[in-house]
Amino acid sequence: MTMKLEYIGLKQISGPLVIIEGIQGASFEEMVEITVDNSEKRIGRIIELYGDIAVVQVFEGTSNISLTNTKTRLLGHSLEIPLSKEILGRIFDGVGRPIDGMGEIFPEVKWDVNGKPINPVSREYPRNYIQTGISSIDGLTTLIRGQKLPIFSGNGLPHDALAVQIVRQAQLAQQEDAEFAVVFAAMGVKHDVADYFKRSFEESGVLQKVVMFLNLANDPVVERIITPRCALTVAEYLAFQHNMHILVILTDMTSYCEALREISSSKGEIPSRKGFPGYLYSDLASLYERAGMLKDRKGSITQIPILTMPNDDITHPVPDLTGYITEGQIVLDRSLHQRGVYPPVIVLPSLSRLMKDGIGEGFTREDHPAIANQLFASYAHVQEVRALASVIGEDELSEIDKKYIEFGKAFEREFISQNKEENRSMDNTLDLGWRLLGILPKEELDRVDVKILDKYYRPYSSTRSEL
Amino acid sequence: MGDTMEAEAKGTIYGINGPVVKVKGSKDFRMLEMVMVGKEKLIGEVIAIHDDMTIIQVYEVTTGLFPGEPVISTGKPLSVQLGPGIIGNIFDGIERPLHYIEKKSGAFISRDLEMEALDPRKKWDTHITVKAGDAISGGSIIAEVQETPLILHRIMVPPTIKGKIIETVTDGSYSIHQPVVKIREDSGAIRELTLIQEWPIRTPRAYLKRIGIDRPLVTGQRVIDTLFPIAKGGTAAIPGGFGTGKTMTQHQLAKWSDADIIVYIGCGERGNEMTEVLEDFPKLVDPKSGRPLMDRTVLIANTSNMPVAAREASIYTGITLAEYYRDMGYHVAIMADSTSRWAEALREISGRLEEMPAEEGFPAYLPSRLSEFYERAGYVQNLNGTEGSVTIIGAVSPQGGDFSEPVTQNTKRFIRCFWALDRQLAYSRHYPAIHWLTSYSEYIDLLKDWYEKNVDGKFFELRTEIMRLLQEESKLMEIVKLIGGDILPDEQKLILDISRVIRLGFLQQNAYHASDTYVPVTKQFKMMEAILYLYSKAKQLIAQNIPMSVLRNTGIFEEIIKIKYTVGNEEFEKFEEVKKKIDEFYHRLRERYKY
């Protein structure tokens, strides 16, 4: 009934928000259609309601809108996107409209992009690892199917290349018939970055298995809020309706959060840290927590959100709150990058919370937990020795500390560093770890059980021996 | 039951902003009253009243609500149902059973789910413990129900009621709504009591008096039990940035501490972590009783993507359940993971109310809310004469890992045990990453007698020595960082080496190792004794000018580090062998350097 009613004009315009007066029967978070100058149609969402006053976010922005040139119509539903299996291989804009010229999606169903929280008792605890072929990840921060594991990066660091390499090389450990697909959401990324992803997907032949949502750097900011929600709704549809294993890449979460901040400030909300709204944590959680597995379905959603830490600061609200929600993080480091290490994963602050239950005997190899632990501990000691060496000089170090320096170099050069095309098997990664630990005397390896140590430890020889 | 059906306050929705709904049209709403919002009857609570505008926080998603929908008063504050069926269950932040929600709405939580917290159909074998003519008052036990093989649920008279029993049913099976006892109150009113009662979550339950704190909550974690013990009825905070192992530590405490009942609140945390608890706890066996841990555990899960207002309530729901079991005479420990999420929920709602913020956007009433919460811990004598305790262990997630932020700082004022998690320790995979120099416990003096009586008279003497060595080590490390370790005199090198033994062999504990995950206090003491015995012997050797490098090469230090694995939890006699080995080491070196 309200479908027919049109409201003429606006009361106020502020940034991406407009305020409409005299609205009847509007509901919270309902979608509206705004016709500008009787020709151009824009979409908006009600984000606040007071009596007959509605605050509306306009997705395409408010340029050209005046207080008198609009007609607004309530659409009677919250933001939904059409879904069907033919969505695979398609490209959409930030709010789910096709931009690849291949026409509209013929919907099998329409789902609300906000999703609903997964009941914790319905979740299946993720245990199966995904082999990425990258030693620093497989060995030390193992990615588990159903996990949300972000990449904390900085501007100018090769996070995009790393994400592409993960997509290209990712394979499920237990080979099953289940299908694998990628949902890619770009928020505020540059055109050439989006192109880079597209081309890389094409070259590796996975494009037909990719759904892309692109909100580029010059696209409307308000749409950016919706982009990850569209992507995750598609992921949920494919994973839980069609039993597929979905890898979701969200980049760049920092742009997303900044968009949220921009809208919050237009609304005149009270800011908390660094001007971000007080609900940033809840808002991010409503995205990240959409990863996971369900007991009664076969599919899974694994998330790799990418964010650039402003000023490389890991305590900035965006990485900070993200780290509190996600199950670990892979941190990239500028000084490693400058030394030519690719991928520049700095292992000490990197962590995969779920790996403890997905590695070891029956999953990867019996020695995996021990060697991962030992590599972390030894490499942590390398940092202490380096700090000391920078004061007293390397020559003055004790013999054992010199070994640590040697180990540290080899670890970065051989273990962390690898080619962009290099796909190492899990066995390769673990054996490589043992080979490098051989640089250190056996007594130094205090995190490893004696039995495992006797079985795998070999003193280092510079030629690559096959263990 | 409600004998007076007053005209219920009824307003209409005026404005909606996230979980905050403004209501017009009635002045009869009361502060903190529970209300039903909209046609779908979403649960909400009155949090402010301005003239004819009532402000409500809604515990469910508000998408789709519109101005003009009705809001109905219930006349009572937000309350929880207390009775058999709580233990072993998992609830959301306002005590709605998640298993039942799953049955009704599938894997994703939807709205408009009317339900009871406790299963109204389930019959409980009830043993009536009173008879007609008995005088009863608040807290009196009227019946017993075996809730789980571990927990005997004592049905109590609600705190405000006093009178005489007129009639009881016979022992048998009853559901929670069936009357089991009829009483005449002192006022003359006749009342029937069932197996359940209701209690408003924001009001602490009554007790007779607080009694002194004098026994520890034994956790089986060395760094806690030995260095920074917590008392039954005490309060502790675990602050730490992400990845430092807050949740891991909380899980370890929930698994192994010697409380009778554990209330675990997942407040705004990860869904998968709750799933992990749900999968693990039924499989893990309580070392004391041999029963699955789930038989003594209640879970409250309001994960980060569930509605924010219910996150704020979940802390109170948890503590109310804990107090209820305390009233029966149990020792209850409550793990709140994480109180920062609760504080942020306060901030979020406060922001939407446009209240004047204090520090970092947190409302000015943050400290008073925190103190109200932590003060609900305590060791008390209950109304019915039994003794019980509530111990609160709250995780804190400081923004940016910085302990100077408001939640950590304000929490510190109201707790007495501070287990500071350290990022550097976590990076080098030293778990639990509780830092020995920044943590403290104010309970040590209160617990001294217990340790001396139940473990060993020398316990705290050794603890002090361990702490002294660690202090000394940190001082020496400052020097080492500047000029390297080689030039230190041998007795100082020994301090570094023995501290390494303490750190790796004692403080570091492996949660995934079958016997190291939980260590009895007596073994903790024996381990300390062994380490310090090695120290005293090594010191004597150094005094005889035997170089530290020689001592090191014997491998005895590595051997002592491994005693946590090589000596089983009950094999105290093996410590004799350890001592013998140290003696051998001592004599061998002394012989060799005799000339």
Short mmCIF file of N, CA and C in Angstrom, two decimals, chain B residues 374-474:
data_model
loop_
_atom_site.label_atom_id
_atom_site.label_comp_id
_atom_site.label_asym_id
_atom_site.label_seq_id
_atom_site.Cartn_x
_atom_site.Cartn_y
_atom_site.Cartn_z
N TYR B 374 32.05 -6.35 39.98
CA TYR B 374 33.07 -7.10 40.72
C TYR B 374 32.71 -7.27 42.19
N GLU B 375 31.91 -6.33 42.75
CA GLU B 375 31.54 -6.47 44.14
C GLU B 375 30.54 -7.60 44.37
N ARG B 376 30.03 -8.17 43.30
CA ARG B 376 29.11 -9.31 43.48
C ARG B 376 29.89 -10.60 43.74
N ALA B 377 31.20 -10.53 43.68
CA ALA B 377 32.01 -11.68 44.09
C ALA B 377 32.07 -11.70 45.61
N GLY B 378 32.45 -12.84 46.17
CA GLY B 378 32.62 -12.87 47.62
C GLY B 378 32.44 -14.26 48.18
N TYR B 379 32.92 -14.41 49.40
CA TYR B 379 32.76 -15.67 50.14
C TYR B 379 31.75 -15.37 51.23
N VAL B 380 30.60 -16.03 51.21
CA VAL B 380 29.53 -15.59 52.11
C VAL B 380 28.91 -16.75 52.88
N GLN B 381 28.23 -16.37 53.94
CA GLN B 381 27.33 -17.29 54.59
C GLN B 381 25.95 -16.98 54.03
N ASN B 382 25.29 -18.01 53.52
CA ASN B 382 24.01 -17.79 52.85
C ASN B 382 22.87 -17.68 53.85
N LEU B 383 21.71 -17.29 53.34
CA LEU B 383 20.52 -17.15 54.19
C LEU B 383 20.19 -18.46 54.87
N ASN B 384 20.48 -19.59 54.19
CA ASN B 384 20.13 -20.88 54.78
C ASN B 384 21.28 -21.47 55.61
N GLY B 385 22.29 -20.67 55.89
CA GLY B 385 23.35 -21.13 56.76
C GLY B 385 24.52 -21.78 56.05
N THR B 386 24.35 -22.19 54.80
CA THR B 386 25.47 -22.81 54.09
C THR B 386 26.49 -21.74 53.72
N GLU B 387 27.68 -22.21 53.34
CA GLU B 387 28.70 -21.28 52.87
C GLU B 387 28.92 -21.47 51.38
N GLY B 388 29.13 -20.41 50.70
CA GLY B 388 29.38 -20.53 49.27
C GLY B 388 30.19 -19.33 48.81
N SER B 389 30.68 -19.42 47.59
CA SER B 389 31.47 -18.29 47.11
C SER B 389 31.26 -18.08 45.63
N VAL B 390 31.47 -16.85 45.22
CA VAL B 390 31.52 -16.52 43.79
C VAL B 390 32.86 -15.87 43.53
N THR B 391 33.62 -16.46 42.62
CA THR B 391 34.90 -15.91 42.24
C THR B 391 34.76 -15.35 40.82
N ILE B 392 35.22 -14.13 40.60
CA ILE B 392 35.08 -13.56 39.26
C ILE B 392 36.45 -13.42 38.60
N ILE B 393 36.56 -13.97 37.42
CA ILE B 393 37.79 -13.79 36.65
C ILE B 393 37.40 -13.14 35.33
N GLY B 394 37.76 -11.89 35.18
CA GLY B 394 37.34 -11.15 33.99
C GLY B 394 38.51 -10.93 33.04
N ALA B 395 38.31 -11.27 31.77
CA ALA B 395 39.33 -10.94 30.78
C ALA B 395 39.11 -9.49 30.36
N VAL B 396 40.19 -8.80 30.08
CA VAL B 396 40.10 -7.43 29.59
C VAL B 396 40.87 -7.37 28.27
N SER B 397 40.26 -6.79 27.25
CA SER B 397 40.93 -6.67 25.95
C SER B 397 41.28 -5.21 25.72
N PRO B 398 42.42 -4.78 26.19
CA PRO B 398 42.74 -3.35 26.07
C PRO B 398 42.93 -2.95 24.62
N GLN B 399 42.44 -1.78 24.27
CA GLN B 399 42.60 -1.27 22.91
C GLN B 399 44.08 -1.11 22.63
N GLY B 400 44.51 -1.66 21.52
CA GLY B 400 45.91 -1.52 21.14
C GLY B 400 46.87 -2.18 22.11
N GLY B 401 46.34 -3.05 22.99
CA GLY B 401 47.19 -3.74 23.95
C GLY B 401 47.78 -2.80 24.99
N ASP B 402 47.18 -1.62 25.13
CA ASP B 402 47.74 -0.60 25.99
C ASP B 402 46.99 -0.58 27.33
N PHE B 403 47.69 -0.95 28.40
CA PHE B 403 47.02 -1.11 29.70
C PHE B 403 46.61 0.21 30.34
N SER B 404 46.94 1.34 29.71
CA SER B 404 46.54 2.59 30.33
C SER B 404 45.15 3.02 29.88
N GLU B 405 44.48 2.19 29.07
CA GLU B 405 43.15 2.61 28.59
C GLU B 405 42.12 2.46 29.71
N PRO B 406 40.95 3.13 29.57
CA PRO B 406 40.02 3.24 30.70
C PRO B 406 39.52 1.91 31.28
N VAL B 407 39.24 0.91 30.44
CA VAL B 407 38.65 -0.31 31.00
C VAL B 407 39.66 -1.02 31.90
N THR B 408 40.90 -1.14 31.43
CA THR B 408 41.92 -1.80 32.24
C THR B 408 42.16 -1.02 33.53
N GLN B 409 42.31 0.27 33.38
CA GLN B 409 42.62 1.09 34.56
C GLN B 409 41.50 1.05 35.59
N ASN B 410 40.26 1.16 35.13
CA ASN B 410 39.16 1.14 36.09
C ASN B 410 38.97 -0.24 36.69
N THR B 411 39.20 -1.29 35.89
CA THR B 411 39.06 -2.64 36.41
C THR B 411 40.09 -2.85 37.53
N LYS B 412 41.29 -2.37 37.30
CA LYS B 412 42.37 -2.55 38.26
C LYS B 412 41.98 -2.05 39.66
N ARG B 413 41.12 -1.06 39.71
CA ARG B 413 40.74 -0.52 41.01
C ARG B 413 39.83 -1.46 41.78
N PHE B 414 39.16 -2.36 41.08
CA PHE B 414 38.14 -3.15 41.77
C PHE B 414 38.50 -4.63 41.88
N ILE B 415 39.65 -5.02 41.37
CA ILE B 415 40.05 -6.42 41.48
C ILE B 415 41.29 -6.49 42.36
N ARG B 416 41.58 -7.70 42.83
CA ARG B 416 42.73 -7.81 43.72
C ARG B 416 43.80 -8.73 43.16
N CYS B 417 43.57 -9.24 41.98
CA CYS B 417 44.52 -10.17 41.39
C CYS B 417 44.65 -9.77 39.92
N PHE B 418 45.87 -9.50 39.50
CA PHE B 418 46.07 -8.92 38.17
C PHE B 418 47.04 -9.81 37.42
N TRP B 419 46.55 -10.50 36.42
CA TRP B 419 47.40 -11.39 35.64
C TRP B 419 47.64 -10.73 34.28
N ALA B 420 48.74 -10.00 34.18
CA ALA B 420 48.98 -9.22 32.97
C ALA B 420 49.60 -10.10 31.89
N LEU B 421 48.92 -10.21 30.77
CA LEU B 421 49.47 -10.98 29.66
C LEU B 421 50.39 -10.08 28.84
N ASP B 422 51.48 -10.68 28.41
CA ASP B 422 52.52 -9.89 27.78
C ASP B 422 52.71 -10.31 26.33
N ARG B 423 52.72 -9.32 25.44
CA ARG B 423 52.81 -9.61 24.02
C ARG B 423 54.15 -10.26 23.65
N GLN B 424 55.24 -9.78 24.25
CA GLN B 424 56.54 -10.36 23.91
C GLN B 424 56.61 -11.83 24.30
N LEU B 425 56.06 -12.15 25.46
CA LEU B 425 56.05 -13.56 25.87
C LEU B 425 55.23 -14.38 24.89
N ALA B 426 54.09 -13.83 24.50
CA ALA B 426 53.23 -14.58 23.57
C ALA B 426 53.93 -14.76 22.23
N TYR B 427 54.66 -13.73 21.77
CA TYR B 427 55.37 -13.85 20.50
C TYR B 427 56.39 -14.97 20.55
N SER B 428 57.05 -15.14 21.71
CA SER B 428 58.02 -16.24 21.76
C SER B 428 57.35 -17.52 22.22
N ARG B 429 56.03 -17.54 22.17
CA ARG B 429 55.23 -18.72 22.50
C ARG B 429 55.50 -19.21 23.91
N HIS B 430 55.67 -18.26 24.83
CA HIS B 430 55.74 -18.61 26.24
C HIS B 430 54.32 -18.48 26.79
N TYR B 431 53.68 -19.64 27.01
CA TYR B 431 52.31 -19.63 27.53
C TYR B 431 52.29 -20.34 28.88
N PRO B 432 51.44 -19.99 29.80
CA PRO B 432 50.61 -18.79 29.76
C PRO B 432 51.48 -17.54 29.81
N ALA B 433 51.12 -16.55 29.01
CA ALA B 433 51.97 -15.37 28.86
C ALA B 433 51.76 -14.37 29.99
N ILE B 434 51.52 -14.87 31.19
CA ILE B 434 51.33 -13.99 32.36
C ILE B 434 52.70 -13.47 32.79
N HIS B 435 52.87 -12.17 32.75
CA HIS B 435 54.19 -11.64 33.05
C HIS B 435 54.41 -11.50 34.55
N TRP B 436 55.54 -12.08 35.01
CA TRP B 436 55.78 -12.17 36.46
C TRP B 436 56.13 -10.83 37.09
N LEU B 437 56.57 -9.87 36.28
CA LEU B 437 56.95 -8.60 36.89
C LEU B 437 55.80 -7.61 36.95
N THR B 438 54.84 -7.74 36.04
CA THR B 438 53.74 -6.76 36.04
C THR B 438 52.48 -7.29 36.71
N SER B 439 52.45 -8.58 37.03
CA SER B 439 51.26 -9.14 37.66
C SER B 439 51.36 -9.04 39.18
N TYR B 440 50.21 -9.13 39.83
CA TYR B 440 50.25 -9.18 41.30
C TYR B 440 49.03 -9.89 41.85
N SER B 441 49.13 -10.31 43.10
CA SER B 441 47.97 -10.85 43.79
C SER B 441 47.98 -10.29 45.19
N GLU B 442 46.85 -9.74 45.61
CA GLU B 442 46.76 -9.19 46.97
C GLU B 442 46.29 -10.25 47.95
N TYR B 443 46.12 -11.48 47.47
CA TYR B 443 45.57 -12.52 48.35
C TYR B 443 46.64 -13.31 49.08
N ILE B 444 47.92 -13.05 48.74
CA ILE B 444 48.97 -13.92 49.26
C ILE B 444 48.93 -14.01 50.79
N ASP B 445 48.81 -12.89 51.47
CA ASP B 445 48.81 -12.94 52.93
C ASP B 445 47.60 -13.70 53.48
N LEU B 446 46.46 -13.53 52.81
CA LEU B 446 45.25 -14.20 53.28
C LEU B 446 45.34 -15.71 53.10
N LEU B 447 46.12 -16.14 52.12
CA LEU B 447 46.14 -17.56 51.79
C LEU B 447 47.31 -18.30 52.41
N LYS B 448 48.16 -17.56 53.07
CA LYS B 448 49.39 -18.13 53.62
C LYS B 448 49.10 -19.36 54.48
N ASP B 449 48.15 -19.21 55.40
CA ASP B 449 47.85 -20.32 56.31
C ASP B 449 47.46 -21.56 55.55
N TRP B 450 46.62 -21.39 54.55
CA TRP B 450 46.13 -22.54 53.79
C TRP B 450 47.31 -23.27 53.16
N TYR B 451 48.19 -22.51 52.49
CA TYR B 451 49.31 -23.15 51.82
C TYR B 451 50.22 -23.85 52.83
N GLU B 452 50.42 -23.20 53.97
CA GLU B 452 51.34 -23.79 54.94
C GLU B 452 50.75 -25.06 55.54
N LYS B 453 49.45 -25.07 55.73
CA LYS B 453 48.81 -26.25 56.30
C LYS B 453 48.68 -27.36 55.25
N ASN B 454 48.29 -27.00 54.06
CA ASN B 454 47.93 -28.02 53.07
C ASN B 454 49.04 -28.40 52.10
N VAL B 455 50.04 -27.56 51.96
CA VAL B 455 51.11 -27.90 51.02
C VAL B 455 52.42 -28.06 51.78
N ASP B 456 52.98 -26.95 52.22
CA ASP B 456 54.24 -27.04 52.95
C ASP B 456 54.50 -25.72 53.66
N GLY B 457 55.08 -25.84 54.84
CA GLY B 457 55.35 -24.65 55.65
C GLY B 457 56.28 -23.68 54.96
N LYS B 458 57.09 -24.21 54.02
CA LYS B 458 58.09 -23.33 53.39
C LYS B 458 57.60 -22.73 52.08
N PHE B 459 56.32 -22.99 51.75
CA PHE B 459 55.84 -22.63 50.42
C PHE B 459 56.14 -21.19 50.04
N PHE B 460 55.77 -20.27 50.89
CA PHE B 460 55.92 -18.87 50.50
C PHE B 460 57.36 -18.38 50.58
N GLU B 461 58.15 -19.07 51.42
CA GLU B 461 59.57 -18.76 51.46
C GLU B 461 60.17 -19.03 50.07
N LEU B 462 59.85 -20.20 49.52
CA LEU B 462 60.38 -20.55 48.21
C LEU B 462 59.82 -19.62 47.13
N ARG B 463 58.55 -19.30 47.25
CA ARG B 463 57.95 -18.41 46.26
C ARG B 463 58.69 -17.08 46.24
N THR B 464 58.98 -16.57 47.42
CA THR B 464 59.67 -15.29 47.50
C THR B 464 61.04 -15.38 46.83
N GLU B 465 61.71 -16.51 47.05
CA GLU B 465 63.03 -16.70 46.45
C GLU B 465 62.92 -16.73 44.92
N ILE B 466 61.91 -17.42 44.41
CA ILE B 466 61.70 -17.48 42.96
C ILE B 466 61.47 -16.07 42.41
N MET B 467 60.62 -15.32 43.09
CA MET B 467 60.33 -13.97 42.64
C MET B 467 61.60 -13.11 42.68
N ARG B 468 62.39 -13.32 43.71
CA ARG B 468 63.62 -12.52 43.84
C ARG B 468 64.55 -12.80 42.65
N LEU B 469 64.68 -14.09 42.32
CA LEU B 469 65.56 -14.45 41.21
C LEU B 469 65.07 -13.83 39.91
N LEU B 470 63.75 -13.87 39.70
CA LEU B 470 63.21 -13.31 38.46
C LEU B 470 63.43 -11.81 38.38
N GLN B 471 63.28 -11.15 39.52
CA GLN B 471 63.56 -9.71 39.60
C GLN B 471 65.00 -9.43 39.20
N GLU B 472 65.88 -10.22 39.86
CA GLU B 472 67.31 -10.07 39.63
C GLU B 472 67.62 -10.27 38.15
N GLU B 473 67.00 -11.30 37.58
CA GLU B 473 67.24 -11.59 36.17
C GLU B 473 66.90 -10.37 35.30
N SER B 474 65.75 -9.77 35.59
CA SER B 474 65.34 -8.67 34.70
C SER B 474 66.33 -7.51 34.81
#
